CSV table of C-alpha atoms and ligand atoms in Angstrom, one decimal:
chain,number,residue,atom,x,y,z
A,34,MET,CA,-15.3,-26.7,-8.4
A,35,THR,CA,-13.6,-23.6,-7.1
A,36,LEU,CA,-10.2,-23.6,-7.6
A,37,PRO,CA,-7.2,-21.6,-5.8
A,38,LYS,CA,-5.5,-19.1,-8.4
A,39,HIS,CA,-2.7,-18.5,-5.9
A,40,ILE,CA,-1.3,-21.3,-3.1
A,41,ALA,CA,0.8,-19.9,-0.9
A,42,ILE,CA,2.7,-23.0,1.2
A,43,ILE,CA,5.1,-23.3,4.4
A,44,MET,CA,7.5,-26.2,3.2
A,45,ASP,CA,7.9,-27.8,7.0
A,46,GLY,CA,9.2,-30.8,9.0
A,47,ASN,CA,12.1,-31.0,6.8
A,48,GLY,CA,14.1,-31.8,9.8
A,49,ARG,CA,12.1,-34.0,12.0
A,50,TRP,CA,11.4,-36.2,8.8
A,51,ALA,CA,15.5,-36.9,9.1
A,52,GLU,CA,15.7,-37.1,12.0
A,53,ARG,CA,13.4,-39.5,12.4
A,54,ARG,CA,15.3,-41.3,10.4
A,55,GLY,CA,19.0,-41.0,12.0
A,56,ARG,CA,19.8,-38.8,9.2
A,57,PRO,CA,21.3,-35.4,9.1
A,58,ARG,CA,18.7,-32.7,8.6
A,59,ALA,CA,20.2,-31.9,6.0
A,60,ILE,CA,19.2,-35.0,3.7
A,61,GLY,CA,15.4,-33.8,4.7
A,62,HIS,CA,16.2,-30.3,3.0
A,63,ARG,CA,17.1,-32.4,-0.2
A,64,ALA,CA,14.4,-35.0,0.0
A,65,GLY,CA,12.1,-31.4,0.5
A,66,ALA,CA,13.7,-30.4,-2.9
A,67,LYS,CA,11.7,-33.3,-4.9
A,68,ALA,CA,9.0,-32.2,-3.2
A,69,VAL,CA,8.9,-28.4,-4.4
A,70,GLU,CA,9.2,-30.6,-7.9
A,71,THR,CA,5.9,-32.5,-7.6
A,72,THR,CA,4.2,-29.3,-6.2
A,73,VAL,CA,5.2,-27.2,-9.1
A,74,ALA,CA,4.4,-30.0,-12.1
A,75,PHE,CA,1.1,-30.2,-10.2
A,76,CYS,CA,0.1,-26.6,-10.4
A,77,ARG,CA,1.4,-26.4,-13.7
A,78,ARG,CA,-0.8,-29.4,-15.0
A,79,ASN,CA,-3.8,-27.9,-13.1
A,80,GLY,CA,-4.2,-24.9,-13.7
A,81,ILE,CA,-2.8,-23.1,-10.9
A,82,GLU,CA,-1.7,-19.8,-11.9
A,83,ALA,CA,0.8,-19.0,-9.0
A,84,LEU,CA,1.9,-20.9,-6.1
A,85,THR,CA,4.4,-19.0,-3.5
A,86,LEU,CA,7.1,-21.3,-1.6
A,87,PHE,CA,8.2,-20.1,1.9
A,88,ALA,CA,12.0,-21.9,1.3
A,89,PHE,CA,13.9,-19.7,3.9
A,90,SER,CA,12.8,-17.3,6.8
A,91,SER,CA,14.6,-14.4,7.9
A,92,GLU,CA,14.6,-15.9,11.3
A,93,ASN,CA,16.4,-19.3,9.9
A,94,TRP,CA,19.5,-17.2,9.0
A,95,GLY,CA,19.9,-18.0,13.0
A,96,ARG,CA,20.1,-21.8,12.5
A,97,PRO,CA,23.5,-23.8,13.0
A,98,GLN,CA,25.8,-22.5,10.6
A,99,ASP,CA,26.2,-26.5,9.1
A,100,GLU,CA,22.2,-26.2,8.5
A,101,VAL,CA,22.3,-22.9,6.6
A,102,GLY,CA,25.7,-24.0,4.7
A,103,ALA,CA,24.1,-27.0,3.3
A,104,LEU,CA,20.6,-24.8,2.4
A,105,MET,CA,22.6,-22.5,0.7
A,106,LYS,CA,24.6,-25.4,-0.8
A,107,LEU,CA,21.2,-27.1,-2.3
A,108,PHE,CA,19.8,-23.7,-3.6
A,109,LEU,CA,22.8,-23.2,-5.5
A,110,GLY,CA,22.2,-26.6,-7.1
A,111,VAL,CA,18.3,-26.0,-7.9
A,112,LEU,CA,19.4,-22.8,-8.9
A,113,ASP,CA,21.6,-24.5,-11.4
A,114,LYS,CA,19.8,-27.9,-12.0
A,115,GLU,CA,16.1,-27.2,-12.3
A,116,VAL,CA,15.6,-23.6,-13.5
A,117,ALA,CA,16.2,-24.3,-17.3
A,118,LYS,CA,13.5,-26.9,-17.2
A,119,MET,CA,11.5,-24.7,-15.4
A,120,HIS,CA,11.7,-22.2,-18.5
A,121,GLN,CA,11.0,-24.9,-21.0
A,122,HIS,CA,7.5,-25.3,-18.7
A,123,GLY,CA,6.7,-21.8,-18.6
A,124,VAL,CA,6.8,-21.3,-15.2
A,125,ARG,CA,8.1,-17.4,-14.3
A,126,LEU,CA,10.5,-17.6,-11.1
A,127,ARG,CA,10.6,-14.5,-8.8
A,128,PHE,CA,12.4,-14.2,-5.4
A,129,ILE,CA,10.9,-12.5,-2.7
A,130,GLY,CA,13.0,-11.7,0.9
A,131,ASP,CA,16.2,-9.9,1.4
A,132,ARG,CA,18.8,-11.5,-0.9
A,133,ALA,CA,21.2,-8.6,0.6
A,134,ARG,CA,22.1,-11.3,2.8
A,135,PHE,CA,22.4,-14.1,0.2
A,136,ALA,CA,26.2,-14.3,-1.2
A,137,ARG,CA,27.2,-13.0,-4.6
A,138,GLU,CA,27.3,-16.2,-6.3
A,139,ILE,CA,23.4,-17.1,-5.5
A,140,ARG,CA,22.0,-13.2,-6.1
A,141,GLU,CA,23.6,-13.4,-9.3
A,142,ARG,CA,21.9,-16.9,-10.1
A,143,MET,CA,18.5,-15.8,-8.6
A,144,GLU,CA,18.6,-12.5,-10.8
A,145,LYS,CA,19.4,-14.4,-13.9
A,146,ALA,CA,16.3,-16.8,-13.3
A,147,GLU,CA,14.3,-14.1,-13.0
A,148,ALA,CA,15.6,-12.3,-16.0
A,149,LEU,CA,15.4,-15.9,-17.9
A,150,THR,CA,11.7,-16.6,-17.1
A,151,ALA,CA,10.2,-13.1,-16.8
A,152,GLY,CA,7.9,-13.7,-20.1
A,153,ASN,CA,6.6,-17.0,-19.4
A,154,ASP,CA,3.2,-17.1,-17.8
A,155,ARG,CA,2.0,-20.7,-17.5
A,156,LEU,CA,2.7,-20.4,-13.8
A,157,HIS,CA,3.8,-18.0,-11.5
A,158,LEU,CA,6.4,-19.3,-8.9
A,159,ASN,CA,7.3,-17.1,-6.2
A,160,ILE,CA,10.2,-18.3,-4.0
A,161,ALA,CA,10.4,-16.9,-0.5
A,162,ALA,CA,14.0,-16.6,0.9
A,163,SER,CA,15.1,-14.7,3.5
A,164,TYR,CA,11.9,-13.8,3.2
A,165,GLY,CA,9.9,-12.6,7.3
A,166,GLY,CA,6.1,-11.3,6.6
A,167,ARG,CA,7.2,-8.2,9.4
A,168,GLN,CA,10.1,-7.2,7.1
A,169,ASP,CA,8.1,-7.0,4.2
A,170,ILE,CA,6.1,-4.4,6.1
A,171,ALA,CA,9.1,-2.8,6.9
A,172,PHE,CA,10.5,-2.5,4.1
A,173,ALA,CA,7.5,-0.8,2.2
A,174,THR,CA,6.9,1.4,5.1
A,175,ARG,CA,10.6,2.7,4.5
A,176,ALA,CA,10.2,3.3,0.8
A,177,LEU,CA,6.8,5.3,1.1
A,178,ALA,CA,8.6,7.6,3.8
A,179,GLU,CA,11.3,7.8,1.3
A,180,ASP,CA,9.0,9.0,-1.3
A,181,VAL,CA,7.0,11.5,1.2
A,182,ALA,CA,10.6,13.0,2.5
A,183,ALA,CA,11.4,13.6,-1.2
A,184,GLY,CA,8.2,15.3,-1.5
A,185,LYS,CA,6.7,13.3,-4.2
A,186,LEU,CA,4.0,11.8,-1.7
A,187,LYS,CA,2.0,13.4,1.1
A,188,PRO,CA,1.4,11.8,4.6
A,189,GLN,CA,-2.8,12.1,4.0
A,190,ASP,CA,-2.1,10.0,0.5
A,191,ILE,CA,-1.1,7.0,1.8
A,192,ASP,CA,-3.8,4.0,2.2
A,193,GLU,CA,-4.4,0.3,1.4
A,194,ASP,CA,-3.7,-0.1,-1.7
A,195,LEU,CA,-0.6,2.7,-1.7
A,196,VAL,CA,1.1,-0.1,0.7
A,197,ALA,CA,0.4,-3.2,-1.1
A,198,GLN,CA,2.1,-1.5,-3.9
A,199,ARG,CA,5.2,-1.1,-2.0
A,200,MET,CA,4.9,-5.1,-0.3
A,201,ALA,CA,6.1,-7.9,-2.3
A,202,LEU,CA,4.0,-10.2,-4.2
A,203,ALA,CA,2.0,-6.9,-5.5
A,204,ASP,CA,1.4,-7.7,-8.7
A,205,VAL,CA,-0.1,-11.2,-7.9
A,206,PRO,CA,-3.7,-11.3,-6.7
A,207,ALA,CA,-3.4,-12.0,-2.7
A,208,PRO,CA,-3.2,-16.2,-2.2
A,209,ASP,CA,-7.0,-18.2,-2.2
A,210,LEU,CA,-5.0,-20.8,-0.2
A,211,PHE,CA,-1.9,-21.5,2.2
A,212,ILE,CA,-1.2,-24.5,2.9
A,213,ARG,CA,1.6,-25.4,6.0
A,214,THR,CA,3.1,-29.0,6.2
A,215,GLY,CA,4.5,-30.6,9.3
A,216,GLY,CA,2.2,-30.2,11.8
A,217,ASP,CA,2.2,-27.2,13.8
A,218,HIS,CA,-0.6,-24.4,13.9
A,219,ARG,CA,0.8,-21.4,12.6
A,220,VAL,CA,2.1,-18.2,9.8
A,221,SER,CA,5.5,-18.1,11.8
A,222,ASN,CA,6.0,-14.8,9.9
A,223,PHE,CA,5.1,-15.9,6.2
A,224,LEU,CA,2.7,-13.5,3.6
A,225,LEU,CA,1.5,-11.1,6.6
A,226,TRP,CA,0.0,-8.9,5.0
A,227,GLN,CA,-1.1,-10.8,2.3
A,228,LEU,CA,-3.1,-13.5,4.3
A,229,ALA,CA,-5.4,-11.5,5.5
A,230,TYR,CA,-8.0,-13.2,3.5
A,231,THR,CA,-6.7,-16.3,2.4
A,232,GLU,CA,-7.8,-19.6,3.6
A,233,LEU,CA,-5.4,-21.8,5.9
A,234,TRP,CA,-4.9,-25.5,5.8
A,235,PHE,CA,-2.8,-27.8,7.9
A,236,THR,CA,-1.4,-31.4,7.5
A,237,ASP,CA,0.7,-33.7,9.8
A,238,VAL,CA,2.3,-34.4,6.9
A,239,LEU,CA,5.9,-33.7,6.8
A,240,TRP,CA,6.8,-31.6,3.8
A,241,PRO,CA,9.3,-34.4,1.9
A,242,ASP,CA,6.1,-36.9,1.8
A,243,PHE,CA,4.1,-34.4,0.5
A,244,ASP,CA,2.0,-35.2,-3.3
A,245,GLU,CA,-0.2,-34.4,-5.9
A,246,LYS,CA,-2.7,-36.8,-3.4
A,247,VAL,CA,-2.3,-33.9,0.1
A,248,LEU,CA,-2.3,-31.5,-2.4
A,249,GLN,CA,-5.2,-32.5,-3.6
A,250,ARG,CA,-6.9,-32.8,-0.7
A,251,ALA,CA,-5.8,-29.5,0.4
A,252,ILE,CA,-7.7,-27.9,-2.7
A,253,ASP,CA,-10.8,-30.4,-2.4
A,254,ASP,CA,-11.3,-28.5,0.9
A,255,PHE,CA,-10.8,-25.1,-0.1
A,256,ALA,CA,-13.9,-26.0,-2.7
A,257,GLY,CA,-15.7,-26.5,0.4
A,258,ARG,CA,-15.6,-23.0,1.8
A,259,GLU,CA,-17.6,-19.8,2.0
A,260,ARG,CA,-15.4,-16.9,1.5
A,261,ARG,CA,-17.0,-14.1,3.4
A,262,PHE,CA,-14.4,-11.3,3.3
A,263,GLY,CA,-16.5,-9.7,6.2
A,264,LEU,CA,-20.1,-9.5,4.8
A,265,THR,CA,-23.0,-11.8,5.7
A,266,ALA,CA,-23.7,-15.1,4.0
A,267,ALA,CA,-27.4,-14.2,2.6
A,268,GLN,CA,-25.2,-10.5,1.0
A,269,LEU,CA,-22.9,-13.2,-0.9
A,270,LYS,CA,-25.9,-14.5,-2.7
A,271,GLU,CA,-27.3,-11.5,-3.5
A,272,GLN,CA,-23.7,-10.7,-5.6
A,273,PRO,CA,-22.3,-13.6,-6.4
A,274,ALA,CA,-18.4,-13.4,-6.7
A,275,ALA,CA,-16.7,-11.9,-9.8
B,239,IPE,C1,11.2,-26.5,6.6
B,239,IPE,O1,11.9,-27.4,7.5
B,239,IPE,C2,12.7,-26.2,6.1
B,239,IPE,C3,13.3,-24.4,6.3
B,239,IPE,C4,13.0,-24.0,7.3
B,239,IPE,C5,14.7,-24.1,5.6
B,239,IPE,P1,12.6,-27.3,8.7
B,239,IPE,O2,13.9,-27.7,8.7
B,239,IPE,O3,12.1,-26.7,9.5
B,239,IPE,O4,12.2,-28.7,9.8
B,239,IPE,P2,11.5,-29.5,11.2
B,239,IPE,O5,10.3,-28.4,11.5
B,239,IPE,O6,12.5,-28.6,11.8
B,239,IPE,O7,11.4,-30.3,11.1
B,240,IPE,C1,8.8,-21.8,8.3
B,240,IPE,O1,9.2,-22.8,9.2
B,240,IPE,C2,10.1,-21.6,7.4
B,240,IPE,C3,10.0,-22.4,6.6
B,240,IPE,C4,9.0,-23.2,6.2
B,240,IPE,C5,11.0,-22.0,5.5
B,240,IPE,P1,10.4,-23.0,10.3
B,240,IPE,O2,10.2,-24.5,11.4
B,240,IPE,O3,11.1,-21.9,10.4
B,240,IPE,O4,8.8,-22.3,12.1
B,240,IPE,P2,8.5,-22.1,13.3
B,240,IPE,O5,10.2,-22.0,14.1
B,240,IPE,O6,8.2,-23.8,13.7
B,240,IPE,O7,7.8,-21.4,13.6
B,241,MG,MG1,9.9,-26.3,10.6
C-alpha cells in the first residue's frame, strides 16, 4: 500500500463542535488539542515522515479578541506540556508562519521547542501558526528581491526551485495527502504553493472528533489514487515512480 510520506491537515470545526454542545468555542479548541495528540501518535507509529497541521491562519487574528486570547492561552499550555513528551518520542517540531505577531513568551517557547527537538528524525511535525499561503509566497518573493538588490542574484536566474527554497517547508518534500475536517471544501490560504500536486481529501467530521479511524480512511483512499503529475497513465506505467 502506498503510504503518504507527508500529510497536511486543516484542523477545522472546533467552534461548531462546541456550539453544538451549547459550550463556548474555546472548549472546542481545547478538545481539538486532544485530536492533535492522537494524530501525532498515529503518524509516529505508522511511519509517516512529516505532518503539517494548520493551527491558526493569518486571517484568524481577526476573530473576536476573547477567542484569539483563549487560543493563545491554549498554545502556551500545549507548548509547556507536550514538547518534552514529543522530544522523548523523537518528534522534530517546527513552526511556520509570521511569528513576529505572537507575544514574546510564545515566540520564546517556540524557539526553545525547535532547538530542543532539532536533532530528532522520527516524525517531522510542522505547526502552521499565524500562517497564510499568500503571506508565505510574499515573504519568499521579498527574500529573493533582497538578494537581487544586494547583487547576489540575477532576476533571470529565478526559477521554481529558487522560489521553493525560500518558501516554508523548503526542506520537506511537498505534502502527498491533504485532509480538511469540518465539511468545507476549500484551502483557506493554507499551503498554496506546496499543494500544487497534493491529493485532497475532505470529511464532515469535526476536528475534535477526528481519530485514527478517520485518518486511516484518508490514508486508504490515498492508496487508491493515481498521481499523474500532468503525464498520461501510459507514461506512468513505462516509468514507475521512484
Ligand atoms: C479551527 O476550528 C481552528 C481554528 C481556526 C483556530 P474553527 O474555530 O474554525 O471551528 P469552526 O470552523 O468555526 O467550527
Ligand atoms: C482554516 O480554518 C484555518 C485553520 C483551521 C487554522 P478557518 O475556519 O479559518 O477557515 P474558513 O474561514 O472557514 O475558510
Ligand atoms: Mg473554521
